[in-house]
JSON list of C-alpha atoms in Angstrom, two decimals:
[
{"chain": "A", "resi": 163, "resn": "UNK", "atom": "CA", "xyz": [98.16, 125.92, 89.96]},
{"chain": "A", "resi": 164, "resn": "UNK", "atom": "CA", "xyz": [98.76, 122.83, 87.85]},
{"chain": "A", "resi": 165, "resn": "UNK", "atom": "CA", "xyz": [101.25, 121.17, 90.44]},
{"chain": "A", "resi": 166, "resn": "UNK", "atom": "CA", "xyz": [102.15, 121.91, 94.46]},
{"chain": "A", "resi": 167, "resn": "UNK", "atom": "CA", "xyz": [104.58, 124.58, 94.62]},
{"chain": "A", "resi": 168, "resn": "UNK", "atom": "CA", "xyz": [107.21, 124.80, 97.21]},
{"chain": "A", "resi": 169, "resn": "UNK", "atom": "CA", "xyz": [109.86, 127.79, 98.04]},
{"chain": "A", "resi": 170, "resn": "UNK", "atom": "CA", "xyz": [112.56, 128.30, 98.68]},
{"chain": "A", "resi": 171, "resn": "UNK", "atom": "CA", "xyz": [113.88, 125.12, 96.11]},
{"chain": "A", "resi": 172, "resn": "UNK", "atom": "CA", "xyz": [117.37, 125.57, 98.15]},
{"chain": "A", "resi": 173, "resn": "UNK", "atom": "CA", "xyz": [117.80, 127.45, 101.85]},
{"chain": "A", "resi": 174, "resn": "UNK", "atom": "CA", "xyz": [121.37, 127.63, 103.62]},
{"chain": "A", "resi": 175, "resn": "UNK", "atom": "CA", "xyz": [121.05, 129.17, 107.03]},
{"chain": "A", "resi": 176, "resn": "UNK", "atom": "CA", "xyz": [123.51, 129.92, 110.47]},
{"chain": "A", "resi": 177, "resn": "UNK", "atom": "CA", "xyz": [122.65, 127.55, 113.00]},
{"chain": "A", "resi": 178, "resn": "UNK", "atom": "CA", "xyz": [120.26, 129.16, 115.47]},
{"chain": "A", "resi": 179, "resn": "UNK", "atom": "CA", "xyz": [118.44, 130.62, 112.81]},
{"chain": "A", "resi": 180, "resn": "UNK", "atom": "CA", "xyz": [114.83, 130.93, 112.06]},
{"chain": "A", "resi": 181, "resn": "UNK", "atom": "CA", "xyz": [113.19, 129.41, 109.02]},
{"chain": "A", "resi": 182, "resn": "UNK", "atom": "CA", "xyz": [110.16, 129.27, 106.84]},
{"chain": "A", "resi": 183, "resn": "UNK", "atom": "CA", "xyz": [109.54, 127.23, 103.82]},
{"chain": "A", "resi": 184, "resn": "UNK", "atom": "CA", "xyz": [106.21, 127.65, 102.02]},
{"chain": "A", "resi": 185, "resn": "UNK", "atom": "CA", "xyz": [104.02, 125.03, 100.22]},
{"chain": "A", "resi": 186, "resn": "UNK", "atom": "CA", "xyz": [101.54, 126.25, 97.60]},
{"chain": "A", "resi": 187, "resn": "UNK", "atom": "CA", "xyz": [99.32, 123.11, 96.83]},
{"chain": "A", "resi": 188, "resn": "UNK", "atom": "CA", "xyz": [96.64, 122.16, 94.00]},
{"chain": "A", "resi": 189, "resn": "UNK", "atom": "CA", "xyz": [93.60, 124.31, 93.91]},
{"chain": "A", "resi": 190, "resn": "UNK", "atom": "CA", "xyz": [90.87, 122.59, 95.40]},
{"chain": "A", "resi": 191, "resn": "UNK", "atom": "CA", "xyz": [92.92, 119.64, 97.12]},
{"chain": "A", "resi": 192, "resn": "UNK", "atom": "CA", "xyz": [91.72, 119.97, 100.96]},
{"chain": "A", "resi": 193, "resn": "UNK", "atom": "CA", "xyz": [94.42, 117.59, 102.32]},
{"chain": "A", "resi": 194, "resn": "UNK", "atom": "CA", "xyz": [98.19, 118.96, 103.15]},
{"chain": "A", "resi": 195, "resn": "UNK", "atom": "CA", "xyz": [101.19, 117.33, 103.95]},
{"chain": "A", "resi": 196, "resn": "UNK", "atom": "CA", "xyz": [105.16, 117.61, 105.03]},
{"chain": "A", "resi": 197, "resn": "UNK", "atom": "CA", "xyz": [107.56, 115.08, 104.73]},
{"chain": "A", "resi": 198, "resn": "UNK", "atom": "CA", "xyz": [110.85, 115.17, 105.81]},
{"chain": "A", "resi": 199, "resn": "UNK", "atom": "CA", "xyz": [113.92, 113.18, 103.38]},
{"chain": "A", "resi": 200, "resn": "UNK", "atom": "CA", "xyz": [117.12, 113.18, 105.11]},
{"chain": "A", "resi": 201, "resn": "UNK", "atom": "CA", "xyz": [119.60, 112.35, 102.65]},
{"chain": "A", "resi": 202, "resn": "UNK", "atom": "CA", "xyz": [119.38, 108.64, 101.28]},
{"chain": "A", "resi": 203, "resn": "UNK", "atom": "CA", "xyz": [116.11, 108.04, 103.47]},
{"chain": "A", "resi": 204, "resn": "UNK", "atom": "CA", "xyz": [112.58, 107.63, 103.62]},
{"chain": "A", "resi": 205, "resn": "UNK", "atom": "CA", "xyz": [110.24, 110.07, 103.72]},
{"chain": "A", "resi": 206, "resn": "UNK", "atom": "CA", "xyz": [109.56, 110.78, 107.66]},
{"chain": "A", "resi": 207, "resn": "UNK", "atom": "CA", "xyz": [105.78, 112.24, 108.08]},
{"chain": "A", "resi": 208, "resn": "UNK", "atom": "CA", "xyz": [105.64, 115.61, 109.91]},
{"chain": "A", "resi": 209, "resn": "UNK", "atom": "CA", "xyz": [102.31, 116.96, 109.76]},
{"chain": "A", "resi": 210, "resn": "UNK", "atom": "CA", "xyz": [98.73, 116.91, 108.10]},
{"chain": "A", "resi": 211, "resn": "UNK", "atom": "CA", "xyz": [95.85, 119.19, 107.62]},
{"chain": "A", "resi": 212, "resn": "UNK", "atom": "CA", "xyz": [92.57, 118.44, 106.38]},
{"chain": "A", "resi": 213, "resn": "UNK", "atom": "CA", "xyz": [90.05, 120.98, 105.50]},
{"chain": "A", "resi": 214, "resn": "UNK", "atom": "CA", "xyz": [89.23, 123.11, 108.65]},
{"chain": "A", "resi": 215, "resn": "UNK", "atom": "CA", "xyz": [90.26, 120.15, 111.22]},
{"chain": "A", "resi": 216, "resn": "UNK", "atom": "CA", "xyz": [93.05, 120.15, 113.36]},
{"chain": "A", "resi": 217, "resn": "UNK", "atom": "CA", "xyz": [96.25, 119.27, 112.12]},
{"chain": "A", "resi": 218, "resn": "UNK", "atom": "CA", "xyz": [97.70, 115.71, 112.85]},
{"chain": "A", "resi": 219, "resn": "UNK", "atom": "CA", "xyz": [101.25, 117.41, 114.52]},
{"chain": "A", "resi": 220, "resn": "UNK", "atom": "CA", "xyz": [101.93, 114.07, 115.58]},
{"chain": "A", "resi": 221, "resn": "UNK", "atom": "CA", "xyz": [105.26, 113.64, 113.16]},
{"chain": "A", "resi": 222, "resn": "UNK", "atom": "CA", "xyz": [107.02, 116.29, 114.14]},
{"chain": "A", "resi": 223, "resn": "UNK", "atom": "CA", "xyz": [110.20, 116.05, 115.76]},
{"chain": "A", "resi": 224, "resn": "UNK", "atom": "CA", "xyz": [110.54, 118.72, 118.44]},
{"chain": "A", "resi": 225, "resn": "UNK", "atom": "CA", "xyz": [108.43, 122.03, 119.55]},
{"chain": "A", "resi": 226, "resn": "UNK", "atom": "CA", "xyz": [111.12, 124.20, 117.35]},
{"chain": "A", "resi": 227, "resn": "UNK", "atom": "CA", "xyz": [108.65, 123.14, 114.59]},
{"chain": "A", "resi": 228, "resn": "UNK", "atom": "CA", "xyz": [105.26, 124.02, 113.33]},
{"chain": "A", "resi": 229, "resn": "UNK", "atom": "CA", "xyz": [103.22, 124.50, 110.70]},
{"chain": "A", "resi": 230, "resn": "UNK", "atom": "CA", "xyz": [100.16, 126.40, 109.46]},
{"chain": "A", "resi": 231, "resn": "UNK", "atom": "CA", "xyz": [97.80, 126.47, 106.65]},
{"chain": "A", "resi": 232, "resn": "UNK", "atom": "CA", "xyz": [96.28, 130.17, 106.43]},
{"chain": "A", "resi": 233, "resn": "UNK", "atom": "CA", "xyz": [92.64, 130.18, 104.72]},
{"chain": "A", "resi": 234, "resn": "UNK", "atom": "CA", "xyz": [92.65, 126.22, 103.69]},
{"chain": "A", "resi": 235, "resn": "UNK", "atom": "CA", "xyz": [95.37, 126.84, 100.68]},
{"chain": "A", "resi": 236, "resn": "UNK", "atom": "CA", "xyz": [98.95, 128.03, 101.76]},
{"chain": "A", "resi": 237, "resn": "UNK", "atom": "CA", "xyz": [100.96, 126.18, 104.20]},
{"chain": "A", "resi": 238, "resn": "UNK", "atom": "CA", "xyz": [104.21, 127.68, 106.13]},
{"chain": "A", "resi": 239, "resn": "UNK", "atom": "CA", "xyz": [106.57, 124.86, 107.96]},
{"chain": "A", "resi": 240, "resn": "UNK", "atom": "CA", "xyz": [108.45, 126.72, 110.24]},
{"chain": "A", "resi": 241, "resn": "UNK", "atom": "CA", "xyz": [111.64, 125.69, 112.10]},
{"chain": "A", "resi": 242, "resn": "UNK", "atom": "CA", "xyz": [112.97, 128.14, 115.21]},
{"chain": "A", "resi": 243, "resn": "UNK", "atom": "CA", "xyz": [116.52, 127.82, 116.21]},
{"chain": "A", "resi": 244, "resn": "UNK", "atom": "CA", "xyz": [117.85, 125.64, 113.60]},
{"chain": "A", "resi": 245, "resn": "UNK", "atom": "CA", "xyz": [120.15, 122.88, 114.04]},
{"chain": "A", "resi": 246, "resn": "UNK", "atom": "CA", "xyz": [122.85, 120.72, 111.19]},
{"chain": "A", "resi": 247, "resn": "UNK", "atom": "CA", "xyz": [120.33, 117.74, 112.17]},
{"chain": "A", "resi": 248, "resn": "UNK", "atom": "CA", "xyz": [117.69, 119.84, 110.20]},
{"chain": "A", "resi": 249, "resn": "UNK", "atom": "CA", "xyz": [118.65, 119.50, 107.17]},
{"chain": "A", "resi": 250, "resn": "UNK", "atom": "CA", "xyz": [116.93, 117.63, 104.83]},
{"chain": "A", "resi": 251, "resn": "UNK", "atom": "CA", "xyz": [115.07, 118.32, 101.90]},
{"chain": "A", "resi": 252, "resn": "UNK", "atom": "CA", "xyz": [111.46, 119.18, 103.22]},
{"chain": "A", "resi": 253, "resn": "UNK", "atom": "CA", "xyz": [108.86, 117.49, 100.73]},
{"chain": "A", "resi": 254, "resn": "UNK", "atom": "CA", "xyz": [104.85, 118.97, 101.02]},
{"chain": "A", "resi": 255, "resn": "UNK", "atom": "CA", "xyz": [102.57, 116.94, 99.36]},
{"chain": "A", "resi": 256, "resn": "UNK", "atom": "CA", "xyz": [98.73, 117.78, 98.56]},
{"chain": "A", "resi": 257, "resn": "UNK", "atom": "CA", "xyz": [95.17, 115.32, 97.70]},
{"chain": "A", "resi": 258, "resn": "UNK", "atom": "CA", "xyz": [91.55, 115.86, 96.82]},
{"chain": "A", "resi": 259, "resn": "UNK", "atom": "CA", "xyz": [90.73, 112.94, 99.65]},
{"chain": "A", "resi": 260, "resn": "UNK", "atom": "CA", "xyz": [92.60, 112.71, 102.64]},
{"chain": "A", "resi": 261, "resn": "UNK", "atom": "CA", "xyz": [94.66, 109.32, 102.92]},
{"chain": "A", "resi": 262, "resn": "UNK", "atom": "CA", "xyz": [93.81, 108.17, 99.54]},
{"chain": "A", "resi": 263, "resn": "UNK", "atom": "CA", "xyz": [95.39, 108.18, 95.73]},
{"chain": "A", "resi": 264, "resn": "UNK", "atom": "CA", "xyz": [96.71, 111.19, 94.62]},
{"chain": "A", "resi": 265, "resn": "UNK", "atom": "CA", "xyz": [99.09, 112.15, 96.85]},
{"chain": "A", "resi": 266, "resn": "UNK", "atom": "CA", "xyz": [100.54, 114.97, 94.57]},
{"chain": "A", "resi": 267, "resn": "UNK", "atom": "CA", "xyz": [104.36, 116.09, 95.81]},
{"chain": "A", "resi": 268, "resn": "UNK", "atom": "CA", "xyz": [106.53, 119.30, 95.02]},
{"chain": "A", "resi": 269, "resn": "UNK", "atom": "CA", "xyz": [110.00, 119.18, 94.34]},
{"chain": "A", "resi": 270, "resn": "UNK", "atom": "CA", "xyz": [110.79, 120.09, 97.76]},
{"chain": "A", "resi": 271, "resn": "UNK", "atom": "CA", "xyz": [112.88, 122.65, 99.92]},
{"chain": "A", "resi": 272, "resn": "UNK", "atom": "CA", "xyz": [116.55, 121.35, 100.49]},
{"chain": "A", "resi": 273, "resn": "UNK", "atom": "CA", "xyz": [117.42, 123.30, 103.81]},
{"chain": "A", "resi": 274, "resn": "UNK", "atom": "CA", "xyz": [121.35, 122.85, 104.64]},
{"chain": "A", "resi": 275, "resn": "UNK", "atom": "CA", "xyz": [122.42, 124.64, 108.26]},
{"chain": "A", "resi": 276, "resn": "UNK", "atom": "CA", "xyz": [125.56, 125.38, 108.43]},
{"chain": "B", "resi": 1224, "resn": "UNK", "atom": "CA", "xyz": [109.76, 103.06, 113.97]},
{"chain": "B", "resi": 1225, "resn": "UNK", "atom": "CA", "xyz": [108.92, 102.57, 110.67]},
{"chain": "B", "resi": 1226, "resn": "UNK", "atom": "CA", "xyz": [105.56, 100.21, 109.62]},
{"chain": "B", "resi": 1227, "resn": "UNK", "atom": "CA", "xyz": [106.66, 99.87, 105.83]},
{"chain": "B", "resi": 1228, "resn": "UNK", "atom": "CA", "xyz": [110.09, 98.43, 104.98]},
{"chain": "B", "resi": 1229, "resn": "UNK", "atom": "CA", "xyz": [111.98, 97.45, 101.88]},
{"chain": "B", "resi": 1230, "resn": "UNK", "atom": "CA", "xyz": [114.09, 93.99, 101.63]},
{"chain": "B", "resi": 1231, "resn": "UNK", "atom": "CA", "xyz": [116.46, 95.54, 99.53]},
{"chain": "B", "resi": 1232, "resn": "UNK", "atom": "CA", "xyz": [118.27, 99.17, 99.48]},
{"chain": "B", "resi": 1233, "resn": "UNK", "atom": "CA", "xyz": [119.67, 98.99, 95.86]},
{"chain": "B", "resi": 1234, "resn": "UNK", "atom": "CA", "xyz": [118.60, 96.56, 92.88]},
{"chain": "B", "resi": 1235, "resn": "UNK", "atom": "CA", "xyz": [120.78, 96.58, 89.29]},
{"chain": "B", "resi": 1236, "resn": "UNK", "atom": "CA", "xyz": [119.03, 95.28, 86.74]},
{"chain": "B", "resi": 1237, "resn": "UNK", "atom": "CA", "xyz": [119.63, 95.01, 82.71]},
{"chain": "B", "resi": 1238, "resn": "UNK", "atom": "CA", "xyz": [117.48, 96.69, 80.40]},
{"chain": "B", "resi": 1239, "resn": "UNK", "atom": "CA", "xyz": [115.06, 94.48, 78.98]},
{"chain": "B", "resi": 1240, "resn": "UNK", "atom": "CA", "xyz": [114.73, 92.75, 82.32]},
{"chain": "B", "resi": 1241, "resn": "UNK", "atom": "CA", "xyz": [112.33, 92.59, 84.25]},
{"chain": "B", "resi": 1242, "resn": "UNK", "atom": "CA", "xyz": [112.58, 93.98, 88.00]},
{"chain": "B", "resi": 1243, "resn": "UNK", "atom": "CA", "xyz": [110.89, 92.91, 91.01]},
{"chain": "B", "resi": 1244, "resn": "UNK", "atom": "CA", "xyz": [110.92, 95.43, 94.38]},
{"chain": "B", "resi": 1245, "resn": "UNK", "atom": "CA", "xyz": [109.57, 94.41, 97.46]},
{"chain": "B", "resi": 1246, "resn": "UNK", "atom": "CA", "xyz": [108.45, 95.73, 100.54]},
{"chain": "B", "resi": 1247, "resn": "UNK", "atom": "CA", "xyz": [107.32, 94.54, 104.23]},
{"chain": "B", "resi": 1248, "resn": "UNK", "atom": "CA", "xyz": [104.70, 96.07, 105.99]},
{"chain": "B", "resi": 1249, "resn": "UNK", "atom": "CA", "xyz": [103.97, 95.39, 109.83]},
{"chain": "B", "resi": 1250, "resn": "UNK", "atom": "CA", "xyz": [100.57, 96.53, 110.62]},
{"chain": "B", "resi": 1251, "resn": "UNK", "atom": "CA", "xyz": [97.46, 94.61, 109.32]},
{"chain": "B", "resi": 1252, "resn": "UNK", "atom": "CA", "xyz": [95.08, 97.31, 110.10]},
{"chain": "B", "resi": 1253, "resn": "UNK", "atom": "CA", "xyz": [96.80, 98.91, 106.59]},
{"chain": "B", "resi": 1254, "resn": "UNK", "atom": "CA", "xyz": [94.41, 98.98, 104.00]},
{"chain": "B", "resi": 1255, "resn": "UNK", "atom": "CA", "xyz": [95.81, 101.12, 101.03]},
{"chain": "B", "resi": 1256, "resn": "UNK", "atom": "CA", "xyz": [99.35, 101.10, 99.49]},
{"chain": "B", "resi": 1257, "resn": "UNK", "atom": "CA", "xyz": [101.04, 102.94, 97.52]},
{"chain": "B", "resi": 1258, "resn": "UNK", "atom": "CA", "xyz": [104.54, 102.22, 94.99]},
{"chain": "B", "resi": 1259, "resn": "UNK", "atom": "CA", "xyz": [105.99, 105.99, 94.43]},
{"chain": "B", "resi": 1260, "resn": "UNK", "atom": "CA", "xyz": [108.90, 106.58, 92.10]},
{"chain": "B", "resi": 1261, "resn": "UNK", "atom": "CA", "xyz": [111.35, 109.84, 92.85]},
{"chain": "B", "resi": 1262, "resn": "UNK", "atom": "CA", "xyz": [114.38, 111.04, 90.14]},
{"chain": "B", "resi": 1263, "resn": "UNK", "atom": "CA", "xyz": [117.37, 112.70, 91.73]},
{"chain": "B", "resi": 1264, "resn": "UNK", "atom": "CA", "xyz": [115.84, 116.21, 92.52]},
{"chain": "B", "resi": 1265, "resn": "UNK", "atom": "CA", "xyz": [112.26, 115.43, 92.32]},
{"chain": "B", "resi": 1266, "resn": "UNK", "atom": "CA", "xyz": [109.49, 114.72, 95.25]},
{"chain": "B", "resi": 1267, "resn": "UNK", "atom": "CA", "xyz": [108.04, 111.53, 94.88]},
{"chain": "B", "resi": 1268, "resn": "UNK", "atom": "CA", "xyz": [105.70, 110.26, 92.00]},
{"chain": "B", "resi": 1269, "resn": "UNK", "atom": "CA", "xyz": [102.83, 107.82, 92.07]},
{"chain": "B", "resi": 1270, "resn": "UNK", "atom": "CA", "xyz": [102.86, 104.85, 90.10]},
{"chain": "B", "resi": 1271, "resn": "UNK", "atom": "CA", "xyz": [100.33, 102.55, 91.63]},
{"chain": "B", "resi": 1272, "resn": "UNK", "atom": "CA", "xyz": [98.04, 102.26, 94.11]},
{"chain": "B", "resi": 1273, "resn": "UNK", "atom": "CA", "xyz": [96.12, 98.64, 95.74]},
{"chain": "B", "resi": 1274, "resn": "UNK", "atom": "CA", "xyz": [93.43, 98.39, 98.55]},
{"chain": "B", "resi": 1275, "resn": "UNK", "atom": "CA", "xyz": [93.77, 95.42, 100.65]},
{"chain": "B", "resi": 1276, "resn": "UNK", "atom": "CA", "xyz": [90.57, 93.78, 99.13]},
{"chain": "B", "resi": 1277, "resn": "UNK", "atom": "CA", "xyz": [92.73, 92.95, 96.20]},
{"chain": "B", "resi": 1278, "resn": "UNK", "atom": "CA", "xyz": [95.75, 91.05, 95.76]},
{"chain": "B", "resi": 1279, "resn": "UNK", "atom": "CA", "xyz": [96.88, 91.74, 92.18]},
{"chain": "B", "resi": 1280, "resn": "UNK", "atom": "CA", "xyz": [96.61, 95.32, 90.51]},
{"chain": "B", "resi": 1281, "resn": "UNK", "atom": "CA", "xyz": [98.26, 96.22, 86.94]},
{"chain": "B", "resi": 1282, "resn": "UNK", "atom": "CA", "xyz": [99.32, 99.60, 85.10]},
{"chain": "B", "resi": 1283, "resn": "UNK", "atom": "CA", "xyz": [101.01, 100.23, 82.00]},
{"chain": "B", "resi": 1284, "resn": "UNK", "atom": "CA", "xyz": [104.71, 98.04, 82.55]},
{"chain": "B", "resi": 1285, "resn": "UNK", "atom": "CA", "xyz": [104.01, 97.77, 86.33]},
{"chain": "B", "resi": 1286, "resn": "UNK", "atom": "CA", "xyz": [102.13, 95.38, 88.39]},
{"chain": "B", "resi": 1287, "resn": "UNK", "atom": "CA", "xyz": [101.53, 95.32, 92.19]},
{"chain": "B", "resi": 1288, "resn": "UNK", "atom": "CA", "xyz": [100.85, 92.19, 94.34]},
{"chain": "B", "resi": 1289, "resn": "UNK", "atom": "CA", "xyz": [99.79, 92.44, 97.96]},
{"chain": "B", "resi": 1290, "resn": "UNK", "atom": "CA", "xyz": [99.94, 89.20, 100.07]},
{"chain": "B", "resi": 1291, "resn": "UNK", "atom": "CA", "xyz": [98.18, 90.11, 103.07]},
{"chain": "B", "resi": 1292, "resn": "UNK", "atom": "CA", "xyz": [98.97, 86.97, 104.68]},
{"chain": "B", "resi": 1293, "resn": "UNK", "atom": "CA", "xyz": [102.32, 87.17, 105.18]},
{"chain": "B", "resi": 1294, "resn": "UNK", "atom": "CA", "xyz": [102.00, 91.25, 105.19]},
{"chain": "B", "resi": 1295, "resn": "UNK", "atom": "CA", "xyz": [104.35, 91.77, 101.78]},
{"chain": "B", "resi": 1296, "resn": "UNK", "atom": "CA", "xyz": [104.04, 94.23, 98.92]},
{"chain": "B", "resi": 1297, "resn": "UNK", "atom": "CA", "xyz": [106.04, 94.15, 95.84]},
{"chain": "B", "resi": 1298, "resn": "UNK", "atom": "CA", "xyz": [106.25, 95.70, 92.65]},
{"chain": "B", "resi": 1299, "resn": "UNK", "atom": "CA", "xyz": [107.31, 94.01, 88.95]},
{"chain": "B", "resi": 1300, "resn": "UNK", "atom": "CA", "xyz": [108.62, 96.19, 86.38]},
{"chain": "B", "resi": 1301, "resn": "UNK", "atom": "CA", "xyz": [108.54, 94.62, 82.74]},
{"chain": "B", "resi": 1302, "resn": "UNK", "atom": "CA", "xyz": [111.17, 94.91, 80.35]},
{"chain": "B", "resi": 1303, "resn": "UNK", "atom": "CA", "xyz": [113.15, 97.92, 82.29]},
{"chain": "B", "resi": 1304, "resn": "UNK", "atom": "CA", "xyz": [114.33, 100.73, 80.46]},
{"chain": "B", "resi": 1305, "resn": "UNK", "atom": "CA", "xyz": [117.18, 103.23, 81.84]},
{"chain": "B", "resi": 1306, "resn": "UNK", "atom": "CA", "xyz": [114.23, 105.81, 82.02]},
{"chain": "B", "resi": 1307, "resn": "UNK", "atom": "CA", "xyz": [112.93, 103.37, 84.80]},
{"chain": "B", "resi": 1308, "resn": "UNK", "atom": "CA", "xyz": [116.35, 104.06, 87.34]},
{"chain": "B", "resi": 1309, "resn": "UNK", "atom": "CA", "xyz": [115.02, 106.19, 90.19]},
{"chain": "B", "resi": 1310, "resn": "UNK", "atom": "CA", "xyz": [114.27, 105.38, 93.84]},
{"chain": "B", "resi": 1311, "resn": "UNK", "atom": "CA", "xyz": [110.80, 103.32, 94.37]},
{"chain": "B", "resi": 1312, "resn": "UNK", "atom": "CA", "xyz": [109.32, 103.87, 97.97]},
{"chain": "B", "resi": 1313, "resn": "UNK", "atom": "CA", "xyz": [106.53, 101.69, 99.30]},
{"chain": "B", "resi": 1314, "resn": "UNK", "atom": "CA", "xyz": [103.68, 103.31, 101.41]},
{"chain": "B", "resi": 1315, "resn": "UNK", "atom": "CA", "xyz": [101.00, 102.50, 103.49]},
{"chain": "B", "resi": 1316, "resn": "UNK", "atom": "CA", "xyz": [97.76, 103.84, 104.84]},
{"chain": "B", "resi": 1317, "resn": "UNK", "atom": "CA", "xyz": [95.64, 103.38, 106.85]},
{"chain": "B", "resi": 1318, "resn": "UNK", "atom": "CA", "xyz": [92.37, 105.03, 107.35]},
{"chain": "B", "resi": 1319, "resn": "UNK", "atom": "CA", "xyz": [92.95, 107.99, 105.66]},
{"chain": "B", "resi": 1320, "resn": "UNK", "atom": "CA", "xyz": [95.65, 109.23, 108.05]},
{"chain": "B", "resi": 1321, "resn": "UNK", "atom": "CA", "xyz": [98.68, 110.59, 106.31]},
{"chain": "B", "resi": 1322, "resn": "UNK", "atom": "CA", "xyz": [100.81, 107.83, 104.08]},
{"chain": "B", "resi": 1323, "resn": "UNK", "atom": "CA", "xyz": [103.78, 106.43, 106.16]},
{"chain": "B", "resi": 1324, "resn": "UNK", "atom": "CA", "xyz": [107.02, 105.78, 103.69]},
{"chain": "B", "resi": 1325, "resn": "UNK", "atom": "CA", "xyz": [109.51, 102.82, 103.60]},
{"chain": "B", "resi": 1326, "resn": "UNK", "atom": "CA", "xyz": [113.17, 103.77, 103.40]},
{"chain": "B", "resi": 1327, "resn": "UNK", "atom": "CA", "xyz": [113.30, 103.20, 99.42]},
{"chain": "B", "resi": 1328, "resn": "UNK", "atom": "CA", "xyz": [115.00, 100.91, 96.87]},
{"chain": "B", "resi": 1329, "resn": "UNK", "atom": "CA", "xyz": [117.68, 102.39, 94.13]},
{"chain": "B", "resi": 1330, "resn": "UNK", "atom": "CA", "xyz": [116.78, 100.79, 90.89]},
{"chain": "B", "resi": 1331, "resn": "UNK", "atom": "CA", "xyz": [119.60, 101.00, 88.38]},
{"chain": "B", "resi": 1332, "resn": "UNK", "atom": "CA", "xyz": [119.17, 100.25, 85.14]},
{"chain": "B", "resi": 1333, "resn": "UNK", "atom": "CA", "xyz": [122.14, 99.66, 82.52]},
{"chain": "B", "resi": 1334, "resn": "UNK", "atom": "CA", "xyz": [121.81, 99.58, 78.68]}
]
């Protein structure tokens, strides 16, 4: 697509839930990543694929996340067991070249738990 | 914690001014940065970009200055216009692992 696609735009869910929130990025841009903006912050790094290597999990918070990227395109962040620290607006982000200019964003998920 | 700081969380400027943002960054091995601007309800958009081999890079209105010596980014804004008020995040790289973000500066910008 022209731009990186993320849904939901808006998720509310019980604490204790299960989520997923889906990132559709640029066609033909090998490099993924999710950020994390709690509100009035920075964007925290979570995790990065590139091409068929294995991910950089090294950002992310706790083992009730992960991620995949299913055939080099779509990308699923999922959160188990979801706590009010959670949310945030989750950000996914895709490039043609890993690390370098380009760095194209969605609009983001906004996840609330209540 | 964080590698890539701001000096300043909010900055109110006039419009016609011109605006000046700045960032710290703590690790020398950086060699790429990045200024991003984000509106309320948008992700984050690039403006512009330096490598550490320069010192000085300019765009259309914006200009970026690295001073590697003293490990400090900034960004200068000429003559500000209202369209300019978002938050402007500073980013670093550094060999092509994923950017890491600075907490951001609110730019407001009153006619």
């Amino acid at each position: 697509g022209a731009g990186v696609s993320q849904s939901p735009s808006n998720k509310v869910t019980e604490k204790g839930k299960d989520v997923e929130l889906r990132c559709d990025p640029i066609s033909g841009h090998t490099a993924l990543y999710w950020y994390r903006q709690s509100l009035g912050q920075g964007l925290e790094f979570l995790i990065y694929f590139q091409g068929n290597s294995a991910p950089d999990k090294s950002g992310l918070p706790s083992d009730r996340f992960s991620a995949e990227r299913t055939g080099g395109s779509v990308s699923t962040l999922t959160i188990q067991r979801t706590q009010q620290e959670d949310s945030a607006v989750y950000l996914c982000a895709s490039s043609l070249i890993p690390g370098a200019a380009g760095y194209t964003f969605g609009s983001g998920t906004r996840l609330t738990v209540v | 914690g964080e590698s890539v700081g701001l000096h300043l969380p909010t900055l109110s400027v006039q419009e016609g001014d011109n605006s000046i943002i700045n960032c710290a960054y703590s690790n020398s091995a950086s060699d790429y940065f990045i200024w991003y601007k984000q509106e309320s309800g948008k992700g984050p958009q690039f403006i512009i970009d330096i490598r550490s081999n320069m010192d000085k890079r300019q765009g259309q209105r914006v200009t970026v200055l690295l001073n590697k010596t003293v490990k400090h980014l900034s960004l200068q804004i000429a003559a500000t216009q209202p369209g300019d008020s978002a938050v402007y995040f500073c980013a670093e790289n550094q060999a092509g692992t994923a950017l890491i973000f600075g907490k951001g500066t609110t730019l407001s910008v009153s006619s």
